[in-house]
Short mmCIF file of C-alpha atoms in Angstrom, two decimals:
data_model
loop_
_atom_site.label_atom_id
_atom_site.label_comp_id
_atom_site.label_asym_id
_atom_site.label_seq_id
_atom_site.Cartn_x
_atom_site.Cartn_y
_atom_site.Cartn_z
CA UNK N 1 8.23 26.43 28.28
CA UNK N 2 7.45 27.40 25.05
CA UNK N 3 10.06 27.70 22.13
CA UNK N 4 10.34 31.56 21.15
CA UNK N 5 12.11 30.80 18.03
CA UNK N 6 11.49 33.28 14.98
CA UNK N 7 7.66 32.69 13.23
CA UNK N 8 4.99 34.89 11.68
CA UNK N 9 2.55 37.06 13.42
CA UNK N 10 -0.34 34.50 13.69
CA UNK N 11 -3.15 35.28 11.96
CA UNK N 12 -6.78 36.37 13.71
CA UNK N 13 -8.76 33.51 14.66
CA UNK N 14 -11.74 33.09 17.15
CA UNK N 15 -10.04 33.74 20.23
CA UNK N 16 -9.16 37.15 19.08
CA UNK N 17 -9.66 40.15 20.65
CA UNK N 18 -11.54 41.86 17.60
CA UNK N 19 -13.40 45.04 16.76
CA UNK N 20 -14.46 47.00 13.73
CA UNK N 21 -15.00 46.55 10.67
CA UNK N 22 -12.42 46.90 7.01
CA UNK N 23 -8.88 45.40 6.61
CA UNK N 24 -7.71 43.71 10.11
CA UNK N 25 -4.63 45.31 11.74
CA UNK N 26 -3.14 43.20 14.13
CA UNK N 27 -1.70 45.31 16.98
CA UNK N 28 0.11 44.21 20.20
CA UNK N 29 -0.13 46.69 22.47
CA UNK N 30 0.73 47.37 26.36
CA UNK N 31 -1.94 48.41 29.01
CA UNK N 32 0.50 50.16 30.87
CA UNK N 33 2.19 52.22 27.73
CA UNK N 34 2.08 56.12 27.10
CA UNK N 35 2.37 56.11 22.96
CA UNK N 36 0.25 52.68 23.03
CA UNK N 37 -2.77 54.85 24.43
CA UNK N 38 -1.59 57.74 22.34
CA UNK N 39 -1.94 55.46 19.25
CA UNK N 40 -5.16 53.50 20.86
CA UNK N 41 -7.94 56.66 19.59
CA UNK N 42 -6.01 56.55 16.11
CA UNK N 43 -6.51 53.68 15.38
CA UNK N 44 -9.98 52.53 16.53
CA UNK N 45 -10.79 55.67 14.15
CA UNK N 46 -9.66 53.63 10.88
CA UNK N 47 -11.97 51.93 9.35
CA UNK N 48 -10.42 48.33 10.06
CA UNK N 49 -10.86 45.56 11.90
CA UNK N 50 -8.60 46.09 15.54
CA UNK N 51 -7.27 42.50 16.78
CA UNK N 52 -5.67 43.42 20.11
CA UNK N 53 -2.74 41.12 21.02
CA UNK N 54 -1.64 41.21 25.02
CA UNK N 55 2.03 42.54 25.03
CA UNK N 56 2.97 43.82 28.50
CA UNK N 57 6.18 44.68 29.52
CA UNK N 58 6.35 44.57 33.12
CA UNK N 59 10.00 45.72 33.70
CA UNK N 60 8.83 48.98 31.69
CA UNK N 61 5.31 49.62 32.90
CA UNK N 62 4.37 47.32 36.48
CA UNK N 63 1.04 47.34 36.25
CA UNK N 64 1.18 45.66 32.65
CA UNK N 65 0.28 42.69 33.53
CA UNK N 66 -2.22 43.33 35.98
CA UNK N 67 -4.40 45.51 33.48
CA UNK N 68 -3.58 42.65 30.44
CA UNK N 69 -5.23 40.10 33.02
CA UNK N 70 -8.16 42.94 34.32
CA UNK N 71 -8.48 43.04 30.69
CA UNK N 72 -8.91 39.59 29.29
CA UNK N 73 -11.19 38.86 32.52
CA UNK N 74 -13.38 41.58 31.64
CA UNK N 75 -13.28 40.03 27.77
CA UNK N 76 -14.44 36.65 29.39
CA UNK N 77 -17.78 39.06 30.73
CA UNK N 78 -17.87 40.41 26.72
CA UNK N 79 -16.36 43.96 28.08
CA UNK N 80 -12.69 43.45 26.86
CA UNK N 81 -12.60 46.22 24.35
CA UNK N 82 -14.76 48.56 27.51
CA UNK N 83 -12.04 47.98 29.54
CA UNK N 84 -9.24 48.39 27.18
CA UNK N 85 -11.15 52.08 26.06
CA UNK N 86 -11.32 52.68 29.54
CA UNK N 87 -7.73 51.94 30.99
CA UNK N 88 -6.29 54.25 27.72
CA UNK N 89 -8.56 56.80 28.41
CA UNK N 90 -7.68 57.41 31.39
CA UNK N 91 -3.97 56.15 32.67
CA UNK N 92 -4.19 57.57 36.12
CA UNK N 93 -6.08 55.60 37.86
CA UNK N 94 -4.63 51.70 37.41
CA UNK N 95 -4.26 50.36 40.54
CA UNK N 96 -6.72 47.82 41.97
CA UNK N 97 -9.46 49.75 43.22
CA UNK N 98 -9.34 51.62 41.02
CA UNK N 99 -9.71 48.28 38.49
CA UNK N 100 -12.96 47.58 40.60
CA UNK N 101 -14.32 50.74 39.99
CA UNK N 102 -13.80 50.42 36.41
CA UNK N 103 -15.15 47.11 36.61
CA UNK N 104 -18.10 48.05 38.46
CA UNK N 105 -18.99 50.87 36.02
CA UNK N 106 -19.07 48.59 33.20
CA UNK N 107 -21.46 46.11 35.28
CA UNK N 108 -19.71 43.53 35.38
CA UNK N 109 -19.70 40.55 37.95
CA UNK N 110 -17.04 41.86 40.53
CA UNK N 111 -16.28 38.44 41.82
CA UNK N 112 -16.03 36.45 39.16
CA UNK N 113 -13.74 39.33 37.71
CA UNK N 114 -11.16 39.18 40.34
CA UNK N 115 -11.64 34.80 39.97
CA UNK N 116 -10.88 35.50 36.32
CA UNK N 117 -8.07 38.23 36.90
CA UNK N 118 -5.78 36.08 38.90
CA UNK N 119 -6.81 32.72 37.50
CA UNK N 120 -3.61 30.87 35.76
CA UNK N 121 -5.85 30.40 32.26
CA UNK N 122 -6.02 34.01 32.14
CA UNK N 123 -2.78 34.68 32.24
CA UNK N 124 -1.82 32.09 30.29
CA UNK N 125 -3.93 33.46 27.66
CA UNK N 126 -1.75 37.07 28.28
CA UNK N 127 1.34 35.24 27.65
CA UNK N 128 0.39 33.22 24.76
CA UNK N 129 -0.24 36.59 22.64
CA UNK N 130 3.15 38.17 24.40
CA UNK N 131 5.06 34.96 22.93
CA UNK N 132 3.82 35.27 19.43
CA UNK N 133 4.78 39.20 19.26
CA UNK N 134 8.20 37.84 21.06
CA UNK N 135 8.30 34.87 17.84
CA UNK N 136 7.44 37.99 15.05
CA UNK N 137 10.21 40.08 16.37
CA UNK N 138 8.42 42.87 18.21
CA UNK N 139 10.29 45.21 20.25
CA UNK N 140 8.27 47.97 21.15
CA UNK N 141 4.77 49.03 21.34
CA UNK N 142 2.49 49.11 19.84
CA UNK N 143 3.45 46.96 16.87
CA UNK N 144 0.86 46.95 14.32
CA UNK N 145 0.28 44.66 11.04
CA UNK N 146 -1.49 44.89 8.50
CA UNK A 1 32.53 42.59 13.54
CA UNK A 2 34.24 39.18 15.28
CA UNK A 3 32.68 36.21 14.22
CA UNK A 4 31.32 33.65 14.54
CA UNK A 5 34.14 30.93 14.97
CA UNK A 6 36.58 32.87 16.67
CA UNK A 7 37.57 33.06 20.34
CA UNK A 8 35.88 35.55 22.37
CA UNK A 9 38.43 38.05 23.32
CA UNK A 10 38.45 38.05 27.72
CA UNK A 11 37.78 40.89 29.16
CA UNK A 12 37.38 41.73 33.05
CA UNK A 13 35.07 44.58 33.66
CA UNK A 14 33.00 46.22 36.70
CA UNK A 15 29.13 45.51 37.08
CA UNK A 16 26.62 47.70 38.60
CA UNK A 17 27.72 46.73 41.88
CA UNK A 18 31.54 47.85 41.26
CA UNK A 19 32.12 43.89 40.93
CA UNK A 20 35.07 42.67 38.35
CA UNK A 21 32.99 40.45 36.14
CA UNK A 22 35.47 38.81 33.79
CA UNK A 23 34.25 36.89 30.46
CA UNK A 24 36.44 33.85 31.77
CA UNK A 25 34.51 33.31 34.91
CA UNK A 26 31.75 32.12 32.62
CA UNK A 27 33.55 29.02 30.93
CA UNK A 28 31.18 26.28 30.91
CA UNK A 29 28.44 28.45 30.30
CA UNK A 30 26.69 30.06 27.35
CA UNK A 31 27.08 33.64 27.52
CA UNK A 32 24.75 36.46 25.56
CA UNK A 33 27.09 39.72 25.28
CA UNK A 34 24.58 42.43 24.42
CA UNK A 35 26.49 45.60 23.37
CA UNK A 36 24.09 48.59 23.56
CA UNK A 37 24.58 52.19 22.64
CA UNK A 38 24.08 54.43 26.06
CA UNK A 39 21.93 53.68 28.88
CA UNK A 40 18.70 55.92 29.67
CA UNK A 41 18.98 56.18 25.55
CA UNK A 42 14.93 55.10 24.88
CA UNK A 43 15.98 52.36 21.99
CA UNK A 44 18.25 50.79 24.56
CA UNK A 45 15.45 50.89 27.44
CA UNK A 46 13.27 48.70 25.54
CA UNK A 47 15.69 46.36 24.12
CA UNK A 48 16.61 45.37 27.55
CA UNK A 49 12.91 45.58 29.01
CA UNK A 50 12.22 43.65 26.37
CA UNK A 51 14.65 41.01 26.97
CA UNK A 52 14.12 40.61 30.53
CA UNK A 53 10.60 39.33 30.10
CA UNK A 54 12.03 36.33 28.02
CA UNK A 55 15.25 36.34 30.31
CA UNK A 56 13.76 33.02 31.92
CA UNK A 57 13.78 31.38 29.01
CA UNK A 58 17.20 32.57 28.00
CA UNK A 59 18.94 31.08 31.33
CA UNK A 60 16.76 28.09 30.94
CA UNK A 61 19.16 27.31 27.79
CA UNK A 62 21.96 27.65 29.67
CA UNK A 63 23.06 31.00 28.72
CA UNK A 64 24.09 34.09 30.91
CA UNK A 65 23.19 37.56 29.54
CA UNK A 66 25.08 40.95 30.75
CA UNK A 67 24.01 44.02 28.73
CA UNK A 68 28.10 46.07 28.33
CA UNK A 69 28.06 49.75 27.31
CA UNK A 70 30.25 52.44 27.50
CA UNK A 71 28.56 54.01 30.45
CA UNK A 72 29.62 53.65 34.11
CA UNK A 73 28.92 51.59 36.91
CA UNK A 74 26.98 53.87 38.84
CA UNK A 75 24.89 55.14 35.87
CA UNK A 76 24.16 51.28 34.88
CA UNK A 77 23.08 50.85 38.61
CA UNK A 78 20.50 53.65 38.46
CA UNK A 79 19.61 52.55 34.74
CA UNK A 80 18.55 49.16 36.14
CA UNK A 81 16.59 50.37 38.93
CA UNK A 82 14.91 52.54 36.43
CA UNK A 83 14.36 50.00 34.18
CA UNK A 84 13.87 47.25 37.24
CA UNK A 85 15.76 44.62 35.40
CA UNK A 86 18.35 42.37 36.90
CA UNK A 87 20.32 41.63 33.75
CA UNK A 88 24.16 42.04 34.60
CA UNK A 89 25.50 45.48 33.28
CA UNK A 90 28.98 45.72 32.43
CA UNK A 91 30.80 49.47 32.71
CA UNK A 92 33.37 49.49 29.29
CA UNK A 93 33.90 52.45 30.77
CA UNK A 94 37.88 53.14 31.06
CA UNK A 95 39.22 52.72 28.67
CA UNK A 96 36.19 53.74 26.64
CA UNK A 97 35.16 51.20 25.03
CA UNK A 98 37.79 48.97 25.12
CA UNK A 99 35.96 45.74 24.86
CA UNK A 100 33.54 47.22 22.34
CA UNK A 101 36.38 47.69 20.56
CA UNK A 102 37.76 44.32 20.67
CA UNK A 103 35.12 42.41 19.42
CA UNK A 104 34.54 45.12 16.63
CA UNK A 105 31.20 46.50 17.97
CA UNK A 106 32.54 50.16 18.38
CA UNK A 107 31.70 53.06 16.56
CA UNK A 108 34.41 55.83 16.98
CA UNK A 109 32.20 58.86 14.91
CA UNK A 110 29.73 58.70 17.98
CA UNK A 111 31.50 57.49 20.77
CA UNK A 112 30.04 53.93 21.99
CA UNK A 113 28.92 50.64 20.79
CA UNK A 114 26.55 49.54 18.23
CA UNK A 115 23.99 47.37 18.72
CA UNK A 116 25.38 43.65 18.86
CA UNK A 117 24.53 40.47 20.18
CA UNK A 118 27.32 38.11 20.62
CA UNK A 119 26.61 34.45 21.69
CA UNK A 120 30.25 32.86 23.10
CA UNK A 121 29.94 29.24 23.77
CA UNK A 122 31.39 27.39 26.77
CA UNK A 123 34.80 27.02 25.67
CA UNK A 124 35.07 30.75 24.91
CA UNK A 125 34.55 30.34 20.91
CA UNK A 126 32.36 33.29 19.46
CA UNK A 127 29.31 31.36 18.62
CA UNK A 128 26.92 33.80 16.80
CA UNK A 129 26.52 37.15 16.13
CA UNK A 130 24.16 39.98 15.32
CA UNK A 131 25.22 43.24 14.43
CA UNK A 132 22.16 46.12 13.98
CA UNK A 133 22.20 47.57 10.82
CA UNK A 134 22.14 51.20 12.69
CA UNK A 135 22.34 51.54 16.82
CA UNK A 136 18.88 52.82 16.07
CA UNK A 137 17.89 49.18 15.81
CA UNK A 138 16.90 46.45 18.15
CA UNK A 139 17.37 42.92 17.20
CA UNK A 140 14.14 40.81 17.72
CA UNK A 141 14.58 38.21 20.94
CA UNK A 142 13.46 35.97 18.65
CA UNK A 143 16.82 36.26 17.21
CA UNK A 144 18.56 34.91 20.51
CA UNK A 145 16.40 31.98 20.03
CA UNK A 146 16.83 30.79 16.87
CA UNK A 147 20.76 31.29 17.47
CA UNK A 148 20.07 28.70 20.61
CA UNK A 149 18.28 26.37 18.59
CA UNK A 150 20.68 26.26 15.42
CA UNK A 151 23.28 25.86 18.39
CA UNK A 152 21.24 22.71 19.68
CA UNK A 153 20.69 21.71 16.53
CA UNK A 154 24.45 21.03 15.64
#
């Protein structure tokens, strides 16, 4: 278990989630969140580099962590940020099938998606980005930094 | 604010279940006291969604946490279920506030607690304690855990 003593928002490194282009702002953000998808158009409008941090909170929103791990399975297929767009665009339609549809549209390998969706390293990964926004204090989403 | 150093005051109180939980029945345990403005409030629903994601690792040091407000019993039963947390709530409900009170959490201008954590060791000393600057507030868990490990670290 790891320690989730006090430390500094990580900085970006290569297993980032990252997109754009300009100033990096680190934001953890949750799948399953009204104001995160609010925020989610916002910000991919700024002219900055998005690094998207996992930070479900499955007591709040259930499906959390199933989208965080649809998510980073579709990243491991080079469609994380499709998926992401997708699941904020459109917050009605979250539950499995409704993942493989998603999935499908995007083309991606449906098998290895659900492999990669329930596989431990995957959510593993998930965690690992929840524990460093738990270690920089965050206690709501989305958190950005900048 | 009590502090740090100081003995918890005891206090027997209802759950969500209509259960007397009292501080004493915890001696020989670590228990997390977090005093929270109102339940349903949305600061207070994600400082305890929040929390129980890392509750694992907070019972994995030892230490029981029960979330106390001024509300009642029943509304802290429907508040979990909304929230679908298991942390303990405690009803410091009649008289209003009473425990608030005693360990200098209450804030009589709006009529419940501020946001506090209070860590009581397993003799029943007050081992550490965070008050919120406003109820508006919520302490980082990361807090909790670097209370733990200064505890350890003694």
């Amino acid at each position: 278990m790891s320690a989730l003593t006090s430390a500094a928002v990580p900085p970006a490194g290569p297993e980032d989630h990252r997109r754009g282009e300009g100033p990096e702002l680190i934001v953890y953000a949750d799948l399953g969140c009204p104001h995160c998808a609010s925020a989610w158009a916002e910000l991919c409008d700024r002219e900055a580099t998005i690094v998207f941090r996992h930070f479900p909170v499955a007591s709040k929103h259930p499906r959390s962590p199933a989208l965080h791990a649809a998510a980073e399975a579709a990243g491991r297929q080079g469609r994380f940020f499709e998926l992401v767009d997708s699941l904020y665009g459109d917050r009605g339609h979250v539950d499995d099938p409704h993942l493989w549809q998603r999935a499908e549209r995007l083309g991606l390998n449906l098998d290895r998606f659900e492999a990669d969706r329930r596989s431990e390293a995957v959510a593993a990964r998930v965690r690992r980005d929840f524990e460093s926004g738990i270690r920089a204090g965050v206690t709501g989403t989305p958190a950005v930094f900048d | 604010m009590i502090a740090a150093g100081e003995p918890a005051p005891d206090f027997t109180l209802r759950n969500q279940d209509g259960e007397k939980v009292s501080l004493s029945s915890f001696r020989g345990r670590k228990v997390l006291l977090v005093f929270y403005p109102l339940d349903f409030s949305p600061v207070c629903s994600d400082q305890l969604s929040i929390y129980q994601e890392v509750k694992p690792e907070i019972e994995a040091k030892g230490v029981t946490m029960v979330g106390i407000s001024v509300d009642s019993g029943f509304a802290h039963k429907a508040f979990q279920e909304k929230l679908g947390i298991d942390t303990e709530l405690l009803a410091d409900f009649e008289p209003k506030g009473e425990v608030a009170r005693a360990y200098g959490a209450y804030i009589d201008k709006v009529g419940h607690a501020n946001r506090s954590l209070v860590l009581v060791d397993e003799e029943g000393t007050v081992e550490w304690v965070h008050e919120s600057p406003t109820p508006l507030e919520i302490p980082g868990a990361n807090l909790i855990f670097d209370a733990l490990a200064s505890a350890d670290a003694r």
